[in-house]
Amino acid sequence: MKDLRGRGNNVLHIGLDDVDSPDGMCTTFLGALLARRLAEAGYEFLDYPYLVRLNPNIPFKTRGNGSVSLHVRIGRDDLEAVEELVRSYIERLAERHGKTDATAVLVVGSTEPLYEVYKRALVELISPSAVRRLLKAVGARVVGGHKRGVVGAAASVGAYPLRSYTYELLLYRPLIIKERLRGLDDEVKELDRLLRPYIFANVDYAANRVLATPHGPDPVVAGIRSVNPLLLSALAPRLCEAWGALMAIIYKSNQATGQHLTLLKSVTDVRPYDSVVIRGRVASGPMVIRGGHVIFSLEDSTARMECAAYRETGYLARAARKLKRGDLIEVGGGVRVRKKGLTLNVEYLRVLRPLPSVELKNPLCPRCGRRMKSAGRGKGFKCPNCGYRERGLKKEVYFTPPLLEPGTYLQSPSAYRHLSPPREALGLRSIPAPPLPNLFLYPPVHKPFKISKR
Ligand code: ATP
């Protein structure tokens, strides 16, 4: 019998995507089952399993545009057996839904050729055929991947090794339970009050909304995010028991890193569905429209673009109301296609140089101190009180300080995208931890057993 325990020198990266649909399942759940199976078979993990979020503005995502990748050391002859295992998991577990395109890619060796796919998939809409060609060129094996699943699966491999990351503990219930309400609001709030900011993005107190529990028919009971994987390891058994979950996994993730808003473009280069940053002066607005949404336009040296800070963005929309024409700002967000053109849905606003308000007023009367009136074009000013007239007086210039201070204005927690850096975690740094399966999987993995070739 072949012993597979960490003997191999080859590095295998497995990327997964698009196994779920609005009716259920979740790519992270399949990733968790596969990670457990590989750990039980004794494979050595090179890093925690990855939950990689991609461009949140692409139109065909099911929920949070998440993909998963696993990174293990394998023996020279193991590739076939692992590929077969991945295929069988996908065949058994992926949702059968017209929209779903369950895909796995298996890449042996360096992930570097796929780094570009990851970087671009974070910020743009990219073509599956270009990704397919690249996968072929690097000799990757592809399971499924008939439509666009290859994009996310390849990008999640290309993300390895993640340089900027956080962690998420995901708790799961059995697949057959489809109840949408998780009924854990009080429990999540209590945990958040105890452990924030070491856990974050759990609750929006102002909106009285719990963010850590989903609302769909998927198997996720809750997801707790943190910069400290060991804290999450300690929480896993307690939360599984208290919140009725069967198993848990801790993913390393690019969530909360702001990596999707790193590409600065000129307005003319902005494309539909980009996640993008633009910089320029406020050219019109802000205008508050029905529903409390704030619309303004930003102009750089190339063109002008409409920007929208929706009411749901809370703090951000309130800050956007205070912008003034001429303020120099930077905004980051997602590009939507509307009938009249492209609009940037703003996710953050950075005020670079706010302009003071300038007001011109008639001078005060030098004789009685009352405000004077114009005496007619080119005739200077006259005092309505004492009748004093003077041709040589000039209007006075009054500066009122800007309403917005220079700095960054973020959305309220309810509007966070998975990739948005949450206010409460700003300044925290994630700590590294050894990728031991018993740290990232619960229940613990006991007996290694062999994956047989079928
Ligand atoms: P979940 O978060 O529950 O896993 P999801 O929101 O990730 O679901 P999917 O069902 O995986 O949604 O659908 C997203 C699809 O879009 C996948 O096929 C993925 O490969 C593809 N995709 C992801 N990012 C891009 C991108 N930047 N350009 C083109 N296609 C993309």
CSV table of C-alpha atoms and ligand atoms in Angstrom, one decimal:
chain,number,residue,atom,x,y,z
A,1,MET,CA,0.0,0.0,0.0
A,2,LYS,CA,1.4,3.4,-1.0
A,3,ASP,CA,1.8,5.8,1.9
A,4,LEU,CA,1.0,9.3,0.8
A,5,ARG,CA,1.9,11.2,3.9
A,6,GLY,CA,3.7,14.3,2.8
A,7,ARG,CA,6.3,12.4,0.9
A,8,GLY,CA,6.0,14.2,-2.4
A,9,ASN,CA,8.2,16.9,-3.8
A,10,ASN,CA,5.7,18.1,-6.3
A,11,VAL,CA,3.5,21.0,-5.4
A,12,LEU,CA,-0.2,20.8,-6.6
A,13,HIS,CA,-2.6,23.7,-6.6
A,14,ILE,CA,-6.3,23.0,-7.0
A,15,GLY,CA,-8.6,25.8,-7.9
A,16,LEU,CA,-12.4,25.5,-7.6
A,17,ASP,CA,-15.3,27.7,-8.7
A,18,ASP,CA,-18.9,27.9,-9.7
A,19,VAL,CA,-20.2,24.9,-8.0
A,20,ASP,CA,-23.2,26.7,-6.4
A,21,SER,CA,-26.4,28.2,-7.6
A,22,PRO,CA,-29.1,30.4,-6.0
A,23,ASP,CA,-30.7,27.1,-4.9
A,24,GLY,CA,-27.9,26.0,-2.7
A,25,MET,CA,-24.4,24.7,-2.2
A,26,CYS,CA,-21.3,26.8,-1.8
A,27,THR,CA,-17.8,26.6,-3.3
A,28,THR,CA,-16.3,27.0,0.1
A,29,PHE,CA,-18.2,23.9,1.3
A,30,LEU,CA,-16.9,21.7,-1.5
A,31,GLY,CA,-13.4,23.1,-0.8
A,32,ALA,CA,-13.8,22.2,2.9
A,33,LEU,CA,-14.8,18.6,2.1
A,34,LEU,CA,-11.9,18.2,-0.3
A,35,ALA,CA,-9.4,19.8,2.1
A,36,ARG,CA,-10.6,17.4,4.8
A,37,ARG,CA,-10.2,14.4,2.4
A,38,LEU,CA,-6.7,15.4,1.4
A,39,ALA,CA,-5.7,16.0,5.0
A,40,GLU,CA,-7.1,12.6,6.0
A,41,ALA,CA,-5.1,11.1,3.2
A,42,GLY,CA,-2.0,12.6,4.7
A,43,TYR,CA,-1.1,15.3,2.2
A,44,GLU,CA,1.0,18.1,3.5
A,45,PHE,CA,-0.6,21.5,3.0
A,46,LEU,CA,1.7,24.4,1.9
A,47,ASP,CA,-0.7,27.0,3.2
A,48,TYR,CA,-4.2,27.3,4.7
A,49,PRO,CA,-6.9,26.7,2.1
A,50,TYR,CA,-7.7,29.9,0.3
A,51,LEU,CA,-11.0,31.7,-0.2
A,52,VAL,CA,-10.3,34.2,-2.9
A,53,ARG,CA,-12.7,36.9,-3.7
A,54,LEU,CA,-12.7,38.4,-7.2
A,55,ASN,CA,-14.2,41.5,-8.9
A,56,PRO,CA,-17.4,42.1,-7.0
A,57,ASN,CA,-18.9,44.0,-10.0
A,58,ILE,CA,-19.2,41.2,-12.5
A,59,PRO,CA,-22.8,40.6,-13.4
A,60,PHE,CA,-23.0,36.8,-13.3
A,61,LYS,CA,-21.8,36.1,-9.8
A,62,THR,CA,-24.2,34.1,-7.6
A,63,ARG,CA,-23.3,35.9,-4.3
A,64,GLY,CA,-19.9,37.2,-3.4
A,65,ASN,CA,-17.8,36.1,-6.4
A,66,GLY,CA,-15.7,33.7,-4.3
A,67,SER,CA,-13.4,30.9,-5.5
A,68,VAL,CA,-11.4,28.4,-3.5
A,69,SER,CA,-7.9,26.9,-3.8
A,70,LEU,CA,-6.0,24.2,-2.0
A,71,HIS,CA,-2.2,23.9,-2.0
A,72,VAL,CA,-0.6,20.6,-1.2
A,73,ARG,CA,2.6,18.6,-1.7
A,74,ILE,CA,2.0,15.4,-3.7
A,75,GLY,CA,4.0,12.4,-4.8
A,76,ARG,CA,5.1,11.9,-8.4
A,77,ASP,CA,2.3,9.4,-9.2
A,78,ASP,CA,-0.5,11.0,-7.2
A,79,LEU,CA,-1.8,13.5,-9.8
A,80,GLU,CA,-4.2,11.1,-11.5
A,81,ALA,CA,-5.7,9.9,-8.2
A,82,VAL,CA,-6.2,13.4,-6.9
A,83,GLU,CA,-7.7,14.6,-10.2
A,84,GLU,CA,-10.2,11.6,-10.0
A,85,LEU,CA,-11.0,12.6,-6.4
A,86,VAL,CA,-11.7,16.2,-7.4
A,87,ARG,CA,-13.8,15.1,-10.3
A,88,SER,CA,-15.9,12.8,-8.1
A,89,TYR,CA,-16.5,15.5,-5.6
A,90,ILE,CA,-17.7,17.9,-8.3
A,91,GLU,CA,-19.9,15.3,-9.9
A,92,ARG,CA,-21.5,14.4,-6.6
A,93,LEU,CA,-21.8,17.8,-5.0
A,94,ALA,CA,-22.0,20.6,-7.6
A,95,GLU,CA,-25.4,22.1,-8.2
A,96,ARG,CA,-27.1,21.1,-11.4
A,97,HIS,CA,-28.4,24.5,-12.5
A,98,GLY,CA,-28.3,26.1,-15.9
A,99,LYS,CA,-26.1,28.9,-14.6
A,100,THR,CA,-23.6,26.7,-12.8
A,101,ASP,CA,-20.3,25.8,-14.4
A,102,ALA,CA,-18.6,23.6,-11.8
A,103,THR,CA,-14.8,23.8,-12.5
A,104,ALA,CA,-11.6,22.6,-11.0
A,105,VAL,CA,-8.1,23.4,-12.3
A,106,LEU,CA,-5.1,21.4,-11.2
A,107,VAL,CA,-1.7,23.1,-11.6
A,108,VAL,CA,1.6,21.4,-10.8
A,109,GLY,CA,4.5,23.6,-9.9
A,110,SER,CA,4.7,27.4,-10.0
A,111,THR,CA,1.5,29.5,-9.9
A,112,GLU,CA,3.3,32.5,-11.3
A,113,PRO,CA,1.9,32.3,-14.8
A,114,LEU,CA,-1.6,32.6,-13.3
A,115,TYR,CA,-0.8,35.6,-11.1
A,116,GLU,CA,-1.8,38.0,-13.9
A,117,VAL,CA,-5.2,36.2,-14.2
A,118,TYR,CA,-5.7,36.7,-10.4
A,119,LYS,CA,-4.7,40.4,-10.6
A,120,ARG,CA,-7.0,41.1,-13.6
A,121,ALA,CA,-9.9,39.0,-12.3
A,122,LEU,CA,-9.9,41.2,-9.2
A,123,VAL,CA,-10.6,44.4,-11.2
A,124,GLU,CA,-12.0,43.6,-14.6
A,125,LEU,CA,-14.3,41.3,-16.6
A,126,ILE,CA,-12.0,38.8,-18.3
A,127,SER,CA,-12.5,36.4,-21.1
A,128,PRO,CA,-12.7,32.6,-20.3
A,129,SER,CA,-11.1,31.7,-23.6
A,130,ALA,CA,-7.9,33.6,-22.9
A,131,VAL,CA,-7.7,31.9,-19.5
A,132,ARG,CA,-8.3,28.5,-21.1
A,133,ARG,CA,-5.4,29.1,-23.5
A,134,LEU,CA,-3.1,30.0,-20.7
A,135,LEU,CA,-4.1,27.0,-18.7
A,136,LYS,CA,-3.3,24.8,-21.7
A,137,ALA,CA,0.0,26.5,-22.1
A,138,VAL,CA,1.0,25.8,-18.5
A,139,GLY,CA,-0.2,22.1,-18.8
A,140,ALA,CA,-3.0,22.5,-16.2
A,141,ARG,CA,-5.7,19.9,-15.9
A,142,VAL,CA,-9.2,21.2,-16.1
A,143,VAL,CA,-12.3,19.4,-14.8
A,144,GLY,CA,-15.6,20.8,-16.1
A,145,GLY,CA,-15.0,24.5,-17.1
A,146,HIS,CA,-17.3,24.6,-20.1
A,147,LYS,CA,-18.4,28.2,-19.6
A,148,ARG,CA,-16.7,30.8,-17.4
A,149,GLY,CA,-15.8,28.7,-14.3
A,150,VAL,CA,-12.2,28.5,-15.4
A,151,VAL,CA,-11.7,32.2,-14.7
A,152,GLY,CA,-12.3,32.0,-10.9
A,153,ALA,CA,-10.7,28.5,-10.6
A,154,ALA,CA,-7.5,29.7,-12.3
A,155,ALA,CA,-7.5,33.1,-10.5
A,156,SER,CA,-7.7,31.4,-7.1
A,157,VAL,CA,-4.6,29.4,-8.0
A,158,GLY,CA,-2.8,32.5,-9.3
A,159,ALA,CA,-3.5,34.2,-5.9
A,160,TYR,CA,-0.9,31.8,-4.3
A,161,PRO,CA,1.0,32.9,-2.2
A,162,LEU,CA,-1.3,35.6,-0.8
A,163,ARG,CA,0.7,38.5,0.5
A,164,SER,CA,-2.1,40.5,2.0
A,165,TYR,CA,-4.7,38.4,3.8
A,166,THR,CA,-7.2,37.8,6.6
A,167,TYR,CA,-8.9,34.7,7.8
A,168,GLU,CA,-12.5,33.4,7.9
A,169,LEU,CA,-13.9,30.6,10.0
A,170,LEU,CA,-16.8,29.1,8.2
A,171,LEU,CA,-19.3,26.8,10.0
A,172,TYR,CA,-21.5,24.4,8.0
A,173,ARG,CA,-24.8,22.6,8.4
A,174,PRO,CA,-25.9,19.5,6.4
A,175,LEU,CA,-26.7,20.2,2.7
A,176,ILE,CA,-30.3,19.1,3.0
A,177,ILE,CA,-31.1,21.9,5.4
A,178,LYS,CA,-32.3,24.9,3.3
A,179,GLU,CA,-33.8,27.2,6.0
A,180,ARG,CA,-32.9,30.8,5.1
A,181,LEU,CA,-33.1,32.1,8.7
A,182,ARG,CA,-30.1,31.2,10.8
A,183,GLY,CA,-31.6,32.6,14.0
A,184,LEU,CA,-28.3,33.5,15.5
A,185,ASP,CA,-28.5,37.3,15.7
A,186,ASP,CA,-28.1,37.6,19.5
A,187,GLU,CA,-25.3,35.1,19.6
A,188,VAL,CA,-23.3,36.8,16.9
A,189,LYS,CA,-23.8,40.2,18.6
A,190,GLU,CA,-22.6,38.8,21.9
A,191,LEU,CA,-19.5,37.3,20.3
A,192,ASP,CA,-18.8,40.5,18.4
A,193,ARG,CA,-19.0,42.6,21.6
A,194,LEU,CA,-16.6,40.2,23.3
A,195,LEU,CA,-13.9,39.9,20.6
A,196,ARG,CA,-14.0,42.9,18.3
A,197,PRO,CA,-11.8,44.2,16.7
A,198,TYR,CA,-10.0,40.8,16.6
A,199,ILE,CA,-13.1,39.5,14.8
A,200,PHE,CA,-14.7,42.0,12.4
A,201,ALA,CA,-17.5,42.7,9.9
A,202,ASN,CA,-20.0,40.8,12.0
A,203,VAL,CA,-22.6,43.4,12.9
A,204,ASP,CA,-23.8,46.8,11.6
A,205,TYR,CA,-25.0,48.2,14.9
A,206,ALA,CA,-26.4,51.5,13.3
A,207,ALA,CA,-28.5,49.4,10.9
A,208,ASN,CA,-29.2,46.7,13.5
A,209,ARG,CA,-28.0,44.1,11.0
A,210,VAL,CA,-26.0,40.9,11.6
A,211,LEU,CA,-23.6,40.4,8.7
A,212,ALA,CA,-21.9,37.2,9.8
A,213,THR,CA,-24.8,34.9,8.8
A,214,PRO,CA,-26.1,34.4,5.2
A,215,HIS,CA,-29.7,34.5,4.2
A,216,GLY,CA,-29.8,31.8,1.5
A,217,PRO,CA,-30.4,28.1,1.3
A,218,ASP,CA,-26.7,27.3,1.3
A,219,PRO,CA,-24.9,25.2,3.9
A,220,VAL,CA,-23.1,28.1,5.6
A,221,VAL,CA,-24.3,28.7,9.2
A,222,ALA,CA,-22.0,31.7,9.8
A,223,GLY,CA,-18.6,33.1,8.9
A,224,ILE,CA,-16.4,34.8,11.4
A,225,ARG,CA,-13.6,37.0,10.1
A,226,SER,CA,-10.4,37.7,11.9
A,227,VAL,CA,-6.7,38.6,11.6
A,228,ASN,CA,-5.9,35.8,14.1
A,229,PRO,CA,-6.3,32.2,12.8
A,230,LEU,CA,-5.5,30.7,16.2
A,231,LEU,CA,-8.3,32.6,17.8
A,232,LEU,CA,-10.6,31.2,15.1
A,233,SER,CA,-9.2,27.6,15.8
A,234,ALA,CA,-10.1,28.1,19.4
A,235,LEU,CA,-13.6,29.3,18.5
A,236,ALA,CA,-14.4,26.5,16.0
A,237,PRO,CA,-15.4,23.7,18.4
A,238,ARG,CA,-17.3,26.0,20.7
A,239,LEU,CA,-19.3,27.7,17.9
A,240,CYS,CA,-20.0,24.4,16.2
A,241,GLU,CA,-21.5,23.1,19.3
A,242,ALA,CA,-23.4,26.2,20.3
A,243,TRP,CA,-24.6,27.1,16.9
A,244,GLY,CA,-25.5,23.6,15.7
A,245,ALA,CA,-22.9,23.3,13.0
A,246,LEU,CA,-21.4,19.9,11.9
A,247,MET,CA,-18.1,21.0,10.6
A,248,ALA,CA,-15.9,24.1,10.2
A,249,ILE,CA,-12.9,25.3,8.2
A,250,ILE,CA,-10.6,28.3,8.5
A,251,TYR,CA,-9.8,29.9,5.1
A,252,LYS,CA,-7.0,32.3,4.4
A,253,SER,CA,-8.5,35.0,2.3
A,254,ASN,CA,-8.0,38.3,0.4
A,255,GLN,CA,-11.2,39.5,2.1
A,256,ALA,CA,-11.0,42.9,3.8
A,257,THR,CA,-7.7,43.8,2.0
A,258,GLY,CA,-9.1,46.3,-0.5
A,259,GLN,CA,-7.2,44.5,-3.3
A,260,HIS,CA,-10.0,45.2,-5.8
A,261,LEU,CA,-9.6,48.9,-5.6
A,262,THR,CA,-5.9,49.3,-6.5
A,263,LEU,CA,-6.1,50.2,-10.2
A,264,LEU,CA,-6.1,53.9,-10.9
A,265,LYS,CA,-7.5,54.8,-14.3
A,266,SER,CA,-8.2,57.8,-16.4
A,267,VAL,CA,-11.9,58.3,-16.8
A,268,THR,CA,-11.7,57.6,-20.6
A,269,ASP,CA,-10.1,54.2,-19.8
A,270,VAL,CA,-12.9,53.0,-17.5
A,271,ARG,CA,-14.8,50.0,-18.8
A,272,PRO,CA,-18.1,48.4,-17.8
A,273,TYR,CA,-17.9,46.2,-14.6
A,274,ASP,CA,-14.4,47.5,-13.7
A,275,SER,CA,-13.5,47.8,-10.0
A,276,VAL,CA,-11.6,51.0,-10.3
A,277,VAL,CA,-10.1,54.1,-8.7
A,278,ILE,CA,-10.5,57.5,-10.4
A,279,ARG,CA,-9.1,60.9,-9.4
A,280,GLY,CA,-10.2,64.4,-10.3
A,281,ARG,CA,-12.4,67.4,-9.4
A,282,VAL,CA,-16.0,67.4,-8.5
A,283,ALA,CA,-17.6,68.9,-11.6
A,284,SER,CA,-21.3,68.9,-10.7
A,285,GLY,CA,-23.5,68.1,-7.7
A,286,PRO,CA,-23.7,66.7,-5.2
A,287,MET,CA,-27.4,66.2,-5.8
A,288,VAL,CA,-29.6,64.1,-3.5
A,289,ILE,CA,-32.2,62.2,-5.4
A,290,ARG,CA,-35.2,60.2,-4.3
A,291,GLY,CA,-34.3,57.5,-1.9
A,292,GLY,CA,-31.5,59.6,-0.4
A,293,HIS,CA,-28.9,58.5,-3.0
A,294,VAL,CA,-26.2,61.1,-3.7
A,295,ILE,CA,-25.1,61.8,-7.3
A,296,PHE,CA,-22.2,63.9,-8.4
A,297,SER,CA,-19.8,63.9,-11.3
A,298,LEU,CA,-16.0,63.8,-11.3
A,299,GLU,CA,-13.8,65.2,-14.0
A,300,ASP,CA,-10.2,64.4,-14.8
A,301,SER,CA,-8.1,65.7,-17.7
A,302,THR,CA,-9.7,63.1,-20.0
A,303,ALA,CA,-13.4,63.1,-19.3
A,304,ARG,CA,-16.2,63.4,-16.8
A,305,MET,CA,-17.9,60.4,-15.0
A,306,GLU,CA,-21.1,60.2,-13.0
A,307,CYS,CA,-20.6,58.8,-9.5
A,308,ALA,CA,-23.3,57.5,-7.1
A,309,ALA,CA,-23.1,57.1,-3.4
A,310,TYR,CA,-26.2,55.1,-2.5
A,311,ARG,CA,-28.1,55.7,0.7
A,312,GLU,CA,-27.2,52.2,1.8
A,313,THR,CA,-23.6,53.2,2.0
A,314,GLY,CA,-24.5,55.2,5.1
A,315,TYR,CA,-21.5,57.2,6.3
A,316,LEU,CA,-20.2,57.5,2.8
A,317,ALA,CA,-23.4,58.9,1.3
A,318,ARG,CA,-23.5,61.4,4.2
A,319,ALA,CA,-20.0,62.5,3.4
A,320,ALA,CA,-20.7,62.7,-0.3
A,321,ARG,CA,-23.5,65.2,0.4
A,322,LYS,CA,-20.9,67.7,1.7
A,323,LEU,CA,-18.7,67.7,-1.5
A,324,LYS,CA,-18.5,70.9,-3.4
A,325,ARG,CA,-17.7,71.8,-7.0
A,326,GLY,CA,-13.9,72.0,-7.4
A,327,ASP,CA,-13.0,69.7,-4.5
A,328,LEU,CA,-10.1,67.4,-5.5
A,329,ILE,CA,-11.1,63.8,-4.7
A,330,GLU,CA,-10.4,60.2,-5.4
A,331,VAL,CA,-13.2,57.6,-5.5
A,332,GLY,CA,-13.1,53.8,-5.8
A,333,GLY,CA,-15.9,51.6,-6.7
A,334,GLY,CA,-17.7,49.4,-9.3
A,335,VAL,CA,-18.7,50.5,-12.8
A,336,ARG,CA,-22.3,49.9,-13.7
A,337,VAL,CA,-23.9,50.2,-17.2
A,338,ARG,CA,-26.9,52.5,-17.3
A,339,LYS,CA,-29.0,53.7,-20.2
A,340,LYS,CA,-27.3,57.1,-20.2
A,341,GLY,CA,-23.8,55.7,-19.8
A,342,LEU,CA,-21.4,54.4,-17.1
A,343,THR,CA,-21.8,55.2,-13.5
A,344,LEU,CA,-19.3,54.5,-10.7
A,345,ASN,CA,-21.0,53.1,-7.6
A,346,VAL,CA,-18.7,54.6,-5.0
A,347,GLU,CA,-17.3,52.3,-2.3
A,348,TYR,CA,-14.9,54.8,-0.8
A,349,LEU,CA,-14.2,58.5,-1.1
A,350,ARG,CA,-10.9,60.1,-0.4
A,351,VAL,CA,-10.9,63.9,-0.1
A,352,LEU,CA,-7.5,65.1,-1.3
A,353,ARG,CA,-8.0,68.9,-1.4
A,354,PRO,CA,-11.3,70.3,-0.4
A,355,LEU,CA,-11.9,73.9,-1.5
A,356,PRO,CA,-13.0,76.5,1.1
A,357,SER,CA,-16.3,78.2,0.2
A,358,VAL,CA,-15.6,81.6,-1.2
A,359,GLU,CA,-18.2,84.3,-0.8
A,360,LEU,CA,-18.0,87.9,-2.0
A,361,LYS,CA,-19.9,90.5,0.1
A,362,ASN,CA,-20.4,94.2,-0.3
A,363,PRO,CA,-18.2,96.2,2.0
A,364,LEU,CA,-19.3,97.7,5.3
A,365,CYS,CA,-19.9,101.4,5.4
A,366,PRO,CA,-16.8,103.2,6.7
A,367,ARG,CA,-19.0,105.8,8.4
A,368,CYS,CA,-21.8,103.9,10.2
A,369,GLY,CA,-20.7,100.2,9.8
A,370,ARG,CA,-23.8,99.0,7.9
A,371,ARG,CA,-23.5,96.7,4.9
A,372,MET,CA,-23.5,98.9,1.7
A,373,LYS,CA,-25.3,98.4,-1.6
A,374,SER,CA,-24.1,98.7,-5.1
A,375,ALA,CA,-24.4,102.2,-6.4
A,376,GLY,CA,-24.7,100.9,-10.0
A,377,ARG,CA,-22.2,99.5,-12.5
A,378,GLY,CA,-18.8,101.2,-12.1
A,379,LYS,CA,-20.2,103.6,-9.5
A,380,GLY,CA,-19.0,101.9,-6.3
A,381,PHE,CA,-21.2,101.5,-3.2
A,382,LYS,CA,-23.7,103.5,-1.2
A,383,CYS,CA,-24.9,103.1,2.3
A,384,PRO,CA,-28.6,102.5,2.7
A,385,ASN,CA,-28.4,103.8,6.3
A,386,CYS,CA,-26.4,107.0,6.2
A,387,GLY,CA,-26.2,107.7,2.5
A,388,TYR,CA,-22.4,107.6,2.4
A,389,ARG,CA,-21.0,106.9,-1.1
A,390,GLU,CA,-17.6,105.8,-2.3
A,391,ARG,CA,-16.4,104.7,-5.7
A,392,GLY,CA,-13.1,103.1,-4.6
A,393,LEU,CA,-14.5,100.4,-2.3
A,394,LYS,CA,-14.2,96.7,-3.3
A,395,LYS,CA,-16.2,93.7,-2.4
A,396,GLU,CA,-14.9,91.7,0.6
A,397,VAL,CA,-13.8,88.1,0.2
A,398,TYR,CA,-15.0,85.7,2.9
A,399,PHE,CA,-13.6,82.1,3.2
A,400,THR,CA,-15.6,79.5,5.0
A,401,PRO,CA,-13.6,76.4,5.9
A,402,PRO,CA,-14.5,73.3,3.8
A,403,LEU,CA,-17.2,71.0,5.2
A,404,LEU,CA,-15.1,67.9,4.5
A,405,GLU,CA,-11.7,67.3,6.0
A,406,PRO,CA,-9.0,65.7,3.8
A,407,GLY,CA,-9.1,61.9,4.5
A,408,THR,CA,-10.9,58.7,3.6
A,409,TYR,CA,-14.6,58.1,4.0
A,410,LEU,CA,-15.8,54.5,4.1
A,411,GLN,CA,-19.2,52.8,3.7
A,412,SER,CA,-21.3,51.7,6.6
A,413,PRO,CA,-20.8,48.0,7.5
A,414,SER,CA,-24.0,46.8,5.8
A,415,ALA,CA,-22.7,47.9,2.5
A,416,TYR,CA,-19.3,46.2,2.8
A,417,ARG,CA,-18.2,44.1,-0.1
A,418,HIS,CA,-16.2,41.0,1.0
A,419,LEU,CA,-13.0,42.7,-0.2
A,420,SER,CA,-13.7,46.1,1.5
A,421,PRO,CA,-11.4,46.9,4.4
A,422,PRO,CA,-13.7,47.3,7.4
A,423,ARG,CA,-13.3,50.4,9.5
A,424,GLU,CA,-13.1,48.4,12.8
A,425,ALA,CA,-10.1,46.4,11.5
A,426,LEU,CA,-8.1,49.2,10.0
A,427,GLY,CA,-4.5,49.1,11.2
A,428,LEU,CA,-4.7,45.4,12.3
A,429,ARG,CA,-2.2,43.0,10.8
A,430,SER,CA,-2.9,39.4,10.1
A,431,ILE,CA,-0.6,36.9,11.8
A,432,PRO,CA,0.8,33.9,10.0
A,433,ALA,CA,0.3,30.4,11.3
A,434,PRO,CA,1.5,27.0,10.2
A,435,PRO,CA,-0.9,25.3,7.8
A,436,LEU,CA,-1.6,22.3,10.0
A,437,PRO,CA,-5.0,20.7,9.1
A,438,ASN,CA,-5.9,20.4,12.8
A,439,LEU,CA,-5.6,24.2,13.1
A,440,PHE,CA,-7.8,24.9,10.1
A,441,LEU,CA,-10.3,21.9,10.1
A,442,TYR,CA,-12.8,21.0,12.7
A,443,PRO,CA,-13.6,18.2,13.8
A,444,PRO,CA,-9.9,17.3,13.9
A,445,VAL,CA,-8.5,15.0,11.3
A,446,HIS,CA,-7.4,11.7,12.9
A,447,LYS,CA,-6.3,8.7,10.8
A,448,PRO,CA,-4.7,9.3,7.5
A,449,PHE,CA,-6.0,6.9,4.9
A,450,LYS,CA,-5.1,6.4,1.3
A,451,ILE,CA,-6.8,7.8,-1.8
A,452,SER,CA,-7.1,4.8,-4.0
A,453,LYS,CA,-6.9,5.0,-7.8
A,454,ARG,CA,-10.2,3.7,-9.2
B,1,ATP,P1,-20.3,32.0,-4.2
B,1,ATP,O1,-19.7,33.2,-3.7
B,1,ATP,O2,-21.5,31.5,-3.5
B,1,ATP,O3,-19.2,30.9,-4.4
B,1,ATP,P2,-20.2,33.4,-6.6
B,1,ATP,O4,-20.8,34.7,-6.3
B,1,ATP,O5,-18.7,33.1,-6.6
B,1,ATP,O6,-20.8,32.3,-5.7
B,1,ATP,P3,-20.3,31.9,-9.0
B,1,ATP,O7,-21.5,31.0,-9.1
B,1,ATP,O8,-19.0,31.3,-8.7
B,1,ATP,O9,-20.6,33.1,-8.1
B,1,ATP,O10,-20.2,32.7,-10.4
B,1,ATP,C1,-19.1,33.5,-10.8
B,1,ATP,C2,-18.6,33.2,-12.1
B,1,ATP,O11,-17.9,34.3,-12.7
B,1,ATP,C3,-17.6,32.0,-12.1
B,1,ATP,O12,-17.8,31.2,-13.2
B,1,ATP,C4,-16.2,32.7,-12.2
B,1,ATP,O13,-15.3,31.9,-12.8
B,1,ATP,C5,-16.6,33.9,-13.1
B,1,ATP,N1,-15.7,35.1,-12.8
B,1,ATP,C6,-15.3,35.5,-11.6
B,1,ATP,N2,-14.6,36.6,-11.8
B,1,ATP,C7,-14.6,36.9,-13.1
B,1,ATP,C8,-14.0,38.0,-13.8
B,1,ATP,N3,-13.3,39.0,-13.3
B,1,ATP,N4,-14.2,38.0,-15.2
B,1,ATP,C9,-14.9,37.0,-15.7
B,1,ATP,N5,-15.5,36.0,-15.1
B,1,ATP,C10,-15.3,36.0,-13.7
